[in-house]
Coordinates of C-alpha atoms in Angstrom, one line a residue:
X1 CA 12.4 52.9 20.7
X2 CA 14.1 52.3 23.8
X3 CA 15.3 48.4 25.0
X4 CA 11.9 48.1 27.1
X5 CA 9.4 48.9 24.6
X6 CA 11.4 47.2 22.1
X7 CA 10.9 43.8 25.0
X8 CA 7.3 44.2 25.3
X9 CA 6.3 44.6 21.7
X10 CA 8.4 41.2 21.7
X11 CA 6.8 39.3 24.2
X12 CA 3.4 40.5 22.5
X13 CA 4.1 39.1 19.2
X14 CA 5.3 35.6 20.8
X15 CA 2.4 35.5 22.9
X16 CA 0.0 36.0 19.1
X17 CA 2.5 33.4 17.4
X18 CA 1.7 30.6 20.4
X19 CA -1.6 31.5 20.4
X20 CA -1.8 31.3 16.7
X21 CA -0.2 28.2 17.5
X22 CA -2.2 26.4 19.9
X23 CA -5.7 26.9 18.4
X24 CA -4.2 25.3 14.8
X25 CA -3.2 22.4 16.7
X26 CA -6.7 22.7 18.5
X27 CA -8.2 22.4 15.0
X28 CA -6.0 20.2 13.4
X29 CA -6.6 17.7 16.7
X30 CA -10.2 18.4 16.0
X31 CA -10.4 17.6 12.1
X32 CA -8.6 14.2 12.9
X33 CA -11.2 13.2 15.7
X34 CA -14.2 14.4 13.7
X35 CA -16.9 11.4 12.5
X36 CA -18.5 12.2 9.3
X37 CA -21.1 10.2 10.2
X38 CA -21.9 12.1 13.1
X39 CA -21.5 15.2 11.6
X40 CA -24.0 14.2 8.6
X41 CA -26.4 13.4 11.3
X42 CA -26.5 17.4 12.6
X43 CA -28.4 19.8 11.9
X44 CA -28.2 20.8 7.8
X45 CA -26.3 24.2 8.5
X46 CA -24.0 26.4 6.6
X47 CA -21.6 25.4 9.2
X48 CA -22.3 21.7 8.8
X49 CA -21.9 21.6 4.8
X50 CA -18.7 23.2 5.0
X51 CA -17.4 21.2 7.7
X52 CA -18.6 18.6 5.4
X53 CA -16.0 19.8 2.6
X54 CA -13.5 19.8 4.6
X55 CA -13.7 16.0 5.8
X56 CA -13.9 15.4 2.4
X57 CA -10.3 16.1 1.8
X58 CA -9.2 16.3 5.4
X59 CA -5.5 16.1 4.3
X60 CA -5.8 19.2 1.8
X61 CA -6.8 21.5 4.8
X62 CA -4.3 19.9 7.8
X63 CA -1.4 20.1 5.6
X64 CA -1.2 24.0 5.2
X65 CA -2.8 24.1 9.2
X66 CA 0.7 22.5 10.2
X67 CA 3.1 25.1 8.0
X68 CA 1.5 28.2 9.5
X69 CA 1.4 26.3 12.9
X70 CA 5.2 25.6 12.3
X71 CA 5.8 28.9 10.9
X72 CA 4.8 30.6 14.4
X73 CA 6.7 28.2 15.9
X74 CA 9.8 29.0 14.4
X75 CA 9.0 32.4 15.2
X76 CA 8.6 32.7 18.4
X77 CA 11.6 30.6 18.9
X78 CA 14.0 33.0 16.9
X79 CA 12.3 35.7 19.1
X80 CA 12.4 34.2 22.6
X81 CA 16.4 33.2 21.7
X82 CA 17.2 37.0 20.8
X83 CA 15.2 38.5 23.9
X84 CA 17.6 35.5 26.1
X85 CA 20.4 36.6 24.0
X86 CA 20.0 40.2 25.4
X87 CA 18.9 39.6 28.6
X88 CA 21.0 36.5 29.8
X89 CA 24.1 36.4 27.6
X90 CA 26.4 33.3 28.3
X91 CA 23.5 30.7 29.3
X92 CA 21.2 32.7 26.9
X93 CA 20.5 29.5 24.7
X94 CA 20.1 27.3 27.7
X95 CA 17.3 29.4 29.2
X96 CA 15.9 29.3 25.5
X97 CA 15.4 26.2 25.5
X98 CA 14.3 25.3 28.2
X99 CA 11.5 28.1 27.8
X100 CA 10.5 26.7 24.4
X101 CA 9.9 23.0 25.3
X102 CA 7.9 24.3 28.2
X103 CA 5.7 26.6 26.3
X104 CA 5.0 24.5 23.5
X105 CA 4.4 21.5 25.4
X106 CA 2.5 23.3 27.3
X107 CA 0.4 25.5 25.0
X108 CA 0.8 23.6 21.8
X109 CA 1.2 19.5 23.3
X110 CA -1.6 19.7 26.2
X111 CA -3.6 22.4 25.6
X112 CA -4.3 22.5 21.8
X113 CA -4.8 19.3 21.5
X114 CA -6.8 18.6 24.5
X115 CA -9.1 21.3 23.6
X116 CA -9.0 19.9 19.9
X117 CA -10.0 16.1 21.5
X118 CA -12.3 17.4 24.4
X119 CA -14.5 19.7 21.9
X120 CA -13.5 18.8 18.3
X121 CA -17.3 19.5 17.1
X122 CA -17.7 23.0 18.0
X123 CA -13.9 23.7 17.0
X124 CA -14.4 21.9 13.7
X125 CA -17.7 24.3 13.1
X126 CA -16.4 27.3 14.5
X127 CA -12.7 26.7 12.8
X128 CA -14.5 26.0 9.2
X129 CA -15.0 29.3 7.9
X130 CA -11.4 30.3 8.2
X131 CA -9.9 27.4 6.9
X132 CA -11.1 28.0 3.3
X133 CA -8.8 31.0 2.8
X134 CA -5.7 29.9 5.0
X135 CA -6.1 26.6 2.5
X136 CA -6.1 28.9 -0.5
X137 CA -3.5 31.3 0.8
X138 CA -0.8 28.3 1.9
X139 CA -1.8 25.0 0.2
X140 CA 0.4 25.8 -2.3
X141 CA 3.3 26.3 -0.3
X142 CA 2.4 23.3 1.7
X143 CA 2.4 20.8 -1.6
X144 CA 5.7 22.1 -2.8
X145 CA 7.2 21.4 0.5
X146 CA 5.9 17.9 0.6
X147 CA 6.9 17.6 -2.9
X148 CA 10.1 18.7 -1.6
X149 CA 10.1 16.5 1.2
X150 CA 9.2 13.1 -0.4
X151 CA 11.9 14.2 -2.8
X152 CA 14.5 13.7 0.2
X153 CA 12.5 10.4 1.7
X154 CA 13.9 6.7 0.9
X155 CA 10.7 4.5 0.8
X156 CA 7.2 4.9 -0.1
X157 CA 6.1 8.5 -0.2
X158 CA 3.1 9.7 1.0
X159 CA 1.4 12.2 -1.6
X160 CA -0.4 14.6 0.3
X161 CA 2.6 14.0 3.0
X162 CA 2.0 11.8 6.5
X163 CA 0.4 14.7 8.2
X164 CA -3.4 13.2 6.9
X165 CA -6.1 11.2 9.1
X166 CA -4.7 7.8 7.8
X167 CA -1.8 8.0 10.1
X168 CA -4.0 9.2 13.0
X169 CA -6.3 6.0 12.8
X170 CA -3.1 3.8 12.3
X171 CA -1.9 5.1 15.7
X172 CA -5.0 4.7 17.2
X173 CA -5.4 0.9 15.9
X174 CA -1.9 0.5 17.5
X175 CA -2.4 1.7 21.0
X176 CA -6.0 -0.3 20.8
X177 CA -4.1 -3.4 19.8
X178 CA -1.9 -3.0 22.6
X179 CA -4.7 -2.1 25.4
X180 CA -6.2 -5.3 24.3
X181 CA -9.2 -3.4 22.3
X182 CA -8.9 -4.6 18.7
X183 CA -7.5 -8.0 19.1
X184 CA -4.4 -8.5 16.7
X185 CA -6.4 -9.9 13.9
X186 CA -8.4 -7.2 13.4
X187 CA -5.8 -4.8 14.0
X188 CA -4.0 -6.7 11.2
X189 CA -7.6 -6.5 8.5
X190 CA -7.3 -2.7 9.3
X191 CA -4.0 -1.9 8.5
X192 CA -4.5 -3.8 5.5
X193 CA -7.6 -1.6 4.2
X194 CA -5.3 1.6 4.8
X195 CA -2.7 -0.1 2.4
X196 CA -4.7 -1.1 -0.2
X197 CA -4.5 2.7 -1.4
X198 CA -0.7 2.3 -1.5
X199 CA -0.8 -0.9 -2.7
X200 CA -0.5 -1.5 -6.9
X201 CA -2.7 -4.2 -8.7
X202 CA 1.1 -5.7 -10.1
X203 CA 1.8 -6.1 -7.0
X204 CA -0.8 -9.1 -6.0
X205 CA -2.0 -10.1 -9.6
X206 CA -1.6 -13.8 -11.2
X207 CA 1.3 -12.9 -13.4
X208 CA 0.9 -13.9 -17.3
X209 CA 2.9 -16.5 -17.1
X210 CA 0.7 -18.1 -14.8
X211 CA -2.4 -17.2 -16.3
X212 CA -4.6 -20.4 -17.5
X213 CA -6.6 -19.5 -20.8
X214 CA -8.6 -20.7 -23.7
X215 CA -8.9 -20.3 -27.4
X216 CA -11.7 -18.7 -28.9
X217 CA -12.4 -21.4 -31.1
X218 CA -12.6 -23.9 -28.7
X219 CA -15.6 -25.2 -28.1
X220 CA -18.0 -24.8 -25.0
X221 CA -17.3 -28.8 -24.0
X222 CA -13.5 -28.1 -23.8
X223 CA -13.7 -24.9 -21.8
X224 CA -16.3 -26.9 -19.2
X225 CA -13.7 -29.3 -18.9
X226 CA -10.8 -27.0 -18.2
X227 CA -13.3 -25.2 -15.7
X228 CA -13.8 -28.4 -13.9
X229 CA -10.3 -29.4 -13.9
X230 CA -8.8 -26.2 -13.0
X231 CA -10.7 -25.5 -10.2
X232 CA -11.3 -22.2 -12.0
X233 CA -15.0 -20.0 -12.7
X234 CA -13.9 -17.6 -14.9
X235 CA -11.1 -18.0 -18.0
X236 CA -9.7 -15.4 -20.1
X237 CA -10.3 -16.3 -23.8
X238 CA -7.6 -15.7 -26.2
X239 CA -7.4 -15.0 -30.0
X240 CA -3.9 -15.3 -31.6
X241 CA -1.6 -15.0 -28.3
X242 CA -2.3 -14.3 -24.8
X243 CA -1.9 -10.5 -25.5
X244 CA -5.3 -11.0 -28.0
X245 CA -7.9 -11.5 -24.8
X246 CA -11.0 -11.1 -26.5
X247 CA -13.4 -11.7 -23.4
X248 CA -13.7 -13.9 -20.5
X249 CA -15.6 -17.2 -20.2
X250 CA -17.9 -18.0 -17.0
X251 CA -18.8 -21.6 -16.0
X252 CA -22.4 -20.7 -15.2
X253 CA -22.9 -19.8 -18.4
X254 CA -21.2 -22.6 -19.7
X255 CA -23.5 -25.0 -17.6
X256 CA -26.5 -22.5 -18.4
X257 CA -26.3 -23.0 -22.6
X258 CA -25.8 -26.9 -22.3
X259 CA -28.2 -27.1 -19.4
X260 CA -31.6 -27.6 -21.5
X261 CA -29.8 -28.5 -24.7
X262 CA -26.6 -30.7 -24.6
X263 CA -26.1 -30.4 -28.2
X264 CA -24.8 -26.8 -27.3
X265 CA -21.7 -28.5 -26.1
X266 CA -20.7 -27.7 -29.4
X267 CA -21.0 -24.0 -29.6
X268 CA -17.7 -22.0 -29.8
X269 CA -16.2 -20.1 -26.7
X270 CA -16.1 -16.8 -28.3
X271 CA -19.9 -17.1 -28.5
X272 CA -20.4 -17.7 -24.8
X273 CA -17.7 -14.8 -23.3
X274 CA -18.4 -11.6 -21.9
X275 CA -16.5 -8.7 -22.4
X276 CA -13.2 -8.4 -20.2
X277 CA -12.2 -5.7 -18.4
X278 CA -9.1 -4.1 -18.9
X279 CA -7.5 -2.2 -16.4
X280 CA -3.7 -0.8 -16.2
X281 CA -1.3 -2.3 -13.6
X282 CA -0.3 0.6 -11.5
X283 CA -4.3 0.9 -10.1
X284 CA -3.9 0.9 -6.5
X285 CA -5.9 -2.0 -4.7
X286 CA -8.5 0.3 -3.3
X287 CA -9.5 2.2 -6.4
X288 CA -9.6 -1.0 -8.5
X289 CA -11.9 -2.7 -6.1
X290 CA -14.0 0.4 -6.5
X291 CA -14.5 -0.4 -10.2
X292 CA -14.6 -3.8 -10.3
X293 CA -17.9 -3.4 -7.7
X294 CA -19.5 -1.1 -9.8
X295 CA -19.4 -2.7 -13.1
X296 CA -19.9 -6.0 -11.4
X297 CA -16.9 -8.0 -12.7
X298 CA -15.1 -10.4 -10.7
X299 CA -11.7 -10.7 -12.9
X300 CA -9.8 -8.1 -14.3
X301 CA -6.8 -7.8 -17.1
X302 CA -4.3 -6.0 -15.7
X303 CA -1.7 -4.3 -18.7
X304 CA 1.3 -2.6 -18.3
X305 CA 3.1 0.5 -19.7
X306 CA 3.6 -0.9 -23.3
X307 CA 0.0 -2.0 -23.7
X308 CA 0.9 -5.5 -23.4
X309 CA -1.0 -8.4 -20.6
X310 CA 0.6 -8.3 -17.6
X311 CA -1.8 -10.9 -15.8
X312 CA -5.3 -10.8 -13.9
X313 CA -6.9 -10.1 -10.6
X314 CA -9.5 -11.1 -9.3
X315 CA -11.8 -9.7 -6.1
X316 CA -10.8 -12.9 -4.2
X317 CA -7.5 -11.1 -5.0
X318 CA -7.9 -8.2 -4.0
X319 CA -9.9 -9.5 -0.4
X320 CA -7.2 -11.6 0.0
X321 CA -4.3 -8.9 0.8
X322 CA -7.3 -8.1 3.7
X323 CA -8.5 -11.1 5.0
X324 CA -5.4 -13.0 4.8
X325 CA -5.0 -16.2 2.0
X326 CA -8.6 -17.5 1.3
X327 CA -8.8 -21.0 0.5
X328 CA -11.7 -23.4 -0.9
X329 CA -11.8 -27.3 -2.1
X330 CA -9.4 -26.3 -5.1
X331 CA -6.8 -25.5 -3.2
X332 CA -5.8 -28.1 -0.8
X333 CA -2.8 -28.8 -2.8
X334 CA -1.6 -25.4 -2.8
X335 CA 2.2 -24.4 -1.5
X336 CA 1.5 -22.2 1.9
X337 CA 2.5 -18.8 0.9
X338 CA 5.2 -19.3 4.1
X339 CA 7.0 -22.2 6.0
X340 CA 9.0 -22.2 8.5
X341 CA 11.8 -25.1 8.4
X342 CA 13.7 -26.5 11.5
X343 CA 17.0 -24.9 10.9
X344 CA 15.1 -21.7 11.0
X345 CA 14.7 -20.8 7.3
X346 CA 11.7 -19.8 5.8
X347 CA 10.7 -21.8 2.5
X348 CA 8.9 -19.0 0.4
X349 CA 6.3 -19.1 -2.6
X350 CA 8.2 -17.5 -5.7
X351 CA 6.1 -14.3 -5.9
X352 CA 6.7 -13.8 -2.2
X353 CA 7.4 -10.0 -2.2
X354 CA 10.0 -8.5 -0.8
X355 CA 7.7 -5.8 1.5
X356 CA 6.2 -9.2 3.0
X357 CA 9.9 -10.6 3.5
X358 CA 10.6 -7.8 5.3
X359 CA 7.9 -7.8 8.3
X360 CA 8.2 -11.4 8.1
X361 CA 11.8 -11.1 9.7
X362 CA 10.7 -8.5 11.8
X363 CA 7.7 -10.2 13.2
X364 CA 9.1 -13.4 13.6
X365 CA 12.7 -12.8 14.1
X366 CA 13.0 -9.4 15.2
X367 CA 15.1 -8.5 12.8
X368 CA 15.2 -5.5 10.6
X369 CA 16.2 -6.5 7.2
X370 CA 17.1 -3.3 4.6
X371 CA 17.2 -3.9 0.7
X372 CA 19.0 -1.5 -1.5
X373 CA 16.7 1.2 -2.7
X374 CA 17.9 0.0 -6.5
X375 CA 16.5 -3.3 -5.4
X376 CA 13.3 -2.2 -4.0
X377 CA 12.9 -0.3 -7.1
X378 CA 13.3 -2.9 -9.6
X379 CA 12.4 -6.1 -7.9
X380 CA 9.1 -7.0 -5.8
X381 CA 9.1 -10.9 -5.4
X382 CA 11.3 -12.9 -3.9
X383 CA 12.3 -14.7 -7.1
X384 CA 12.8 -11.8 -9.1
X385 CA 15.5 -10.6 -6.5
X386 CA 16.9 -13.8 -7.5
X387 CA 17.0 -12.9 -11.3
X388 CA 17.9 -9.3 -10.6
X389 CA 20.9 -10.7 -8.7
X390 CA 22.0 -13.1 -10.9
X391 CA 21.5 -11.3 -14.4
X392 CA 19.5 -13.7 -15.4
X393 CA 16.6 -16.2 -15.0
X394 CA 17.6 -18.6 -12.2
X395 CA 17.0 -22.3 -11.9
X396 CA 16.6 -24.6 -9.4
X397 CA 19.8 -24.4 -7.1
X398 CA 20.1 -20.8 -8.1
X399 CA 21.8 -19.2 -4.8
X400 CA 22.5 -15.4 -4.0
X401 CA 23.4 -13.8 -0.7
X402 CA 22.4 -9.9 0.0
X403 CA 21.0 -7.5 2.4
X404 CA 22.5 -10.1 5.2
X405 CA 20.0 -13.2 3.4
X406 CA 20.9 -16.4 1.4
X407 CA 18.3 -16.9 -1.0
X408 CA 18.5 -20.7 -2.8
X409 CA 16.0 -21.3 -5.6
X410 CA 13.4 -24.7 -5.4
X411 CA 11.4 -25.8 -8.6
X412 CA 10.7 -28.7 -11.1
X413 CA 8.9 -29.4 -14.2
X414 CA 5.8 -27.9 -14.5
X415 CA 3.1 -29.9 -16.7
X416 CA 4.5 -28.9 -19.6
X417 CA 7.6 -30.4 -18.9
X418 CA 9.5 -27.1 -18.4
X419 CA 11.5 -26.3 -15.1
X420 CA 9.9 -23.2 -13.1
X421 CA 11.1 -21.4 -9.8
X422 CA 8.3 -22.5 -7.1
X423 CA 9.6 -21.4 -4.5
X424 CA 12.7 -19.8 -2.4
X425 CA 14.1 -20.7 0.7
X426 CA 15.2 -18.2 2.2
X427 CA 18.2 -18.0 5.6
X428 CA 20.4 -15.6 7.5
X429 CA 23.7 -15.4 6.5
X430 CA 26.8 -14.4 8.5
X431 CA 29.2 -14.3 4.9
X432 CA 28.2 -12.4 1.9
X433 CA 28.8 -15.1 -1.0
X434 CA 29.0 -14.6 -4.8
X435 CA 25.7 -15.6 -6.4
X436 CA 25.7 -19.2 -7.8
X437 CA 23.2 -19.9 -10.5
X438 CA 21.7 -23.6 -11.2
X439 CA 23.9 -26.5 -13.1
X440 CA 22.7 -26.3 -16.4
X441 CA 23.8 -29.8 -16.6
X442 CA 22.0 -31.2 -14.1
X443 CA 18.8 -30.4 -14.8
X444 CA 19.1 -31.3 -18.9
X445 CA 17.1 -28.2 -20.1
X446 CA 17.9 -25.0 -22.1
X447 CA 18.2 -21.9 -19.5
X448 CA 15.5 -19.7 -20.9
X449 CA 13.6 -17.2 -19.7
X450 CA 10.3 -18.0 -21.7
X451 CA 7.5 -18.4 -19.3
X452 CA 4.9 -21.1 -20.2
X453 CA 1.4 -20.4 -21.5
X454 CA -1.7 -22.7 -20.4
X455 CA -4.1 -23.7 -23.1
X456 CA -6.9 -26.5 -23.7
X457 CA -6.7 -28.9 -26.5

């Protein structure tokens, strides 16, 4: 085979590879743009029940789309740099690349995904037969190389990788934001659906020691009461200790029994509860909401890895990390979650976490603050960095310096006399400093890291 044929058969093959190319960008452009809505709204087809599949899982068939897409990239780059190579030898790589950005911006960049935008209907129909087998054939391959991937990623990982719809939509949000479609509120709410998926029920629960409770014995009088003064509709009843949660008490049906007969008052609590429901920590936001709606409860137990009650959530929770803090006529004397001092410090709640810390800076200060991934591994509030700092529980005064921050502890008794973290101020720091825990001494209390239970007596 002489040097010309040899050329030809070349130039044919890189010519099938961008083809090859260009119409899985075409499709993958497509799959993105596609509305399932609209697409349930056509015609009941073969065409339309697979296309159907597909959007069910969009991620499942775009992932193995973009490692053959990639794969005849690579190709046809090896191939176009041998062909310069023996055509044009010293400013062979030059012309190469040069020739490369123009054909795949080109062929993959303008016209695949024009064609994928302009028409993705008839390309997501025509394109759904094939993908079945191409997903069968390379998903594998695909999943290992995310696996891979993520592996080799600091951060949060993405399971099925970043190639999915999500981080279409996110884009798209983004650019609206900035044209002035979706004002920045509701570019905000929608950002915040899309991370309630990555988001863990830990993460935004009432911690245990923080929960308020009830005895079972207690009668139905005393858990009114605590209702009323707590500001609180639904209490988790306990039998020996707070790990013993034997159901949950509502006020309505407190009010309900002593409604028509006040002599009820009387009646013990573990006679008016409902069941509780107990879920594990680690459920992402999106999935627990799910199940919470479908069995109708409005408060959760949330228990961790050694079967043991981490805290509760509730849907107010839950709506909370969407909407943005929701308060009513209980809670006017709440702490605001963030506020900013005159000397430029932020004063922070205690279970301020440290994600939130992080675009606070960013947003506000445009600056890009980076923890230590053992630190984002082990800590997620804003006190616990404190403790994980320190080596211990801090106290008020407690003071540690990292990642370019000063954090300095604030607190006071609580209302059973014991002293608990509230909240952390938190400033920049030109020096790095040697963390400083609080004077013992001063405050007149036994360090301890014993958190404090709420019952009614």
């Amino acid at each position: 085979m002489n040097f010309l044929t040899e050329g030809i058969i070349d130039c044919v093959i890189v010519v099938v590879l961008l083809a090859i190319a260009a119409i899985f960008t075409a499709v993958e452009t497509a799959l993105i743009s596609i509305s399932r809505a609209r697409v349930e709204d056509m015609d009941e087809t073969r065409s339309t029940r697979t296309l159907l599949a597909i959007l069910d899982n969009r991620a499942r068939f775009i992932n193995p789309l973009i490692l053959v897409r990639t794969a005849c990239e690579a190709g046809a780059s090896v191939i176009i740099t041998v062909l310069a190579i023996r055509l044009i030898h010293e400013a062979a790589v030059v012309v190469a690349i040069v020739l490369l950005t123009v054909l795949f911006y080109v062929f993959l960049g303008v016209v695949g995904r024009t064609v994928g935008r302009q028409n993705p209907y008839t390309v997501g129909l025509r394109a759904a037969f094939f993908l079945r087998p191409i997903v069968k054939l390379f998903s594998p391959l695909a999943s290992l190389l995310i696996w891979l991937g993520n592996v080799f990623t600091p951060g949060k990982k993405f399971e099925q990788g970043p190639f999915t719809n999500e981080v279409e939509l996110r884009e798209m949000v983004d650019i609206a934001s900035e044209r002035g479609v979706v004002q920045v509120e509701e570019r905000r709410m929608i950002q915040a659906i899309f991370d309630l998926a990555n988001t863990r029920a830990r993460k935004v629960m009432v911690p245990r020691t923080d929960m308020l409770w009830i005895e079972s014995e207690k009668s139905a009088r005393q858990a009114t009461r605590l209702c009323v003064r707590s500001g609180h509709s639904r209490i988790p009843v306990v039998g020996e200790n707070v790990d013993d949660i034997e159901g949950v008490v509502y006020l309505k049906d407190l009010v309900a029994l002593s409604y028509d007969d006040p002599s009820k008052n009387s009646t013990p609590v573990k006679e008016v509860m409902r069941p509780a429901e107990f879920v594990p920590d680690s459920l992402p936001l999106d999935e627990l909401l799910g199940d919470m709606q479908t069995s109708h409860d409005h408060i959760a137990l949330l228990v961790d890895e050694f079967g043991a009650i981490a805290g509760l959530i509730s849907i107010e929770d839950i709506l909370e990390e969407i909407v943005g803090e929701i308060s009513d006529e209980y809670d006017e004397d709440e702490v605001a979650p963030v506020e900013e001092l005159d000397d430029g410090s932020f004063r922070l709640v205690a279970r301020f976490s440290l994600d939130e810390l992080v675009e606070l800076y960013d947003e506000k200060r445009g600056i890009d603050i980076e923890f230590s991934e053992e630190q984002l591994e082990d800590v997620e509030t804003v006190a616990g960095l404190l403790a994980f700092e320190l080596g211990r529980v801090p106290l008020p005064g407690a003071q540690v310096t990292t990642a370019g921050l000063t954090f300095r502890a604030e607190g006071g008794h609580d209302r059973r006399g014991r002293i608990r973290i509230t909240s952390v101020v938190v400033s920049r720091s030109a020096t790095s400093s040697e963390p400083v825990n609080g004077d013992d001494s001063k405050t007149g209390i036994v360090h301890s890291g014993t958190g404090d239970h709420e019952s009614e007596s």
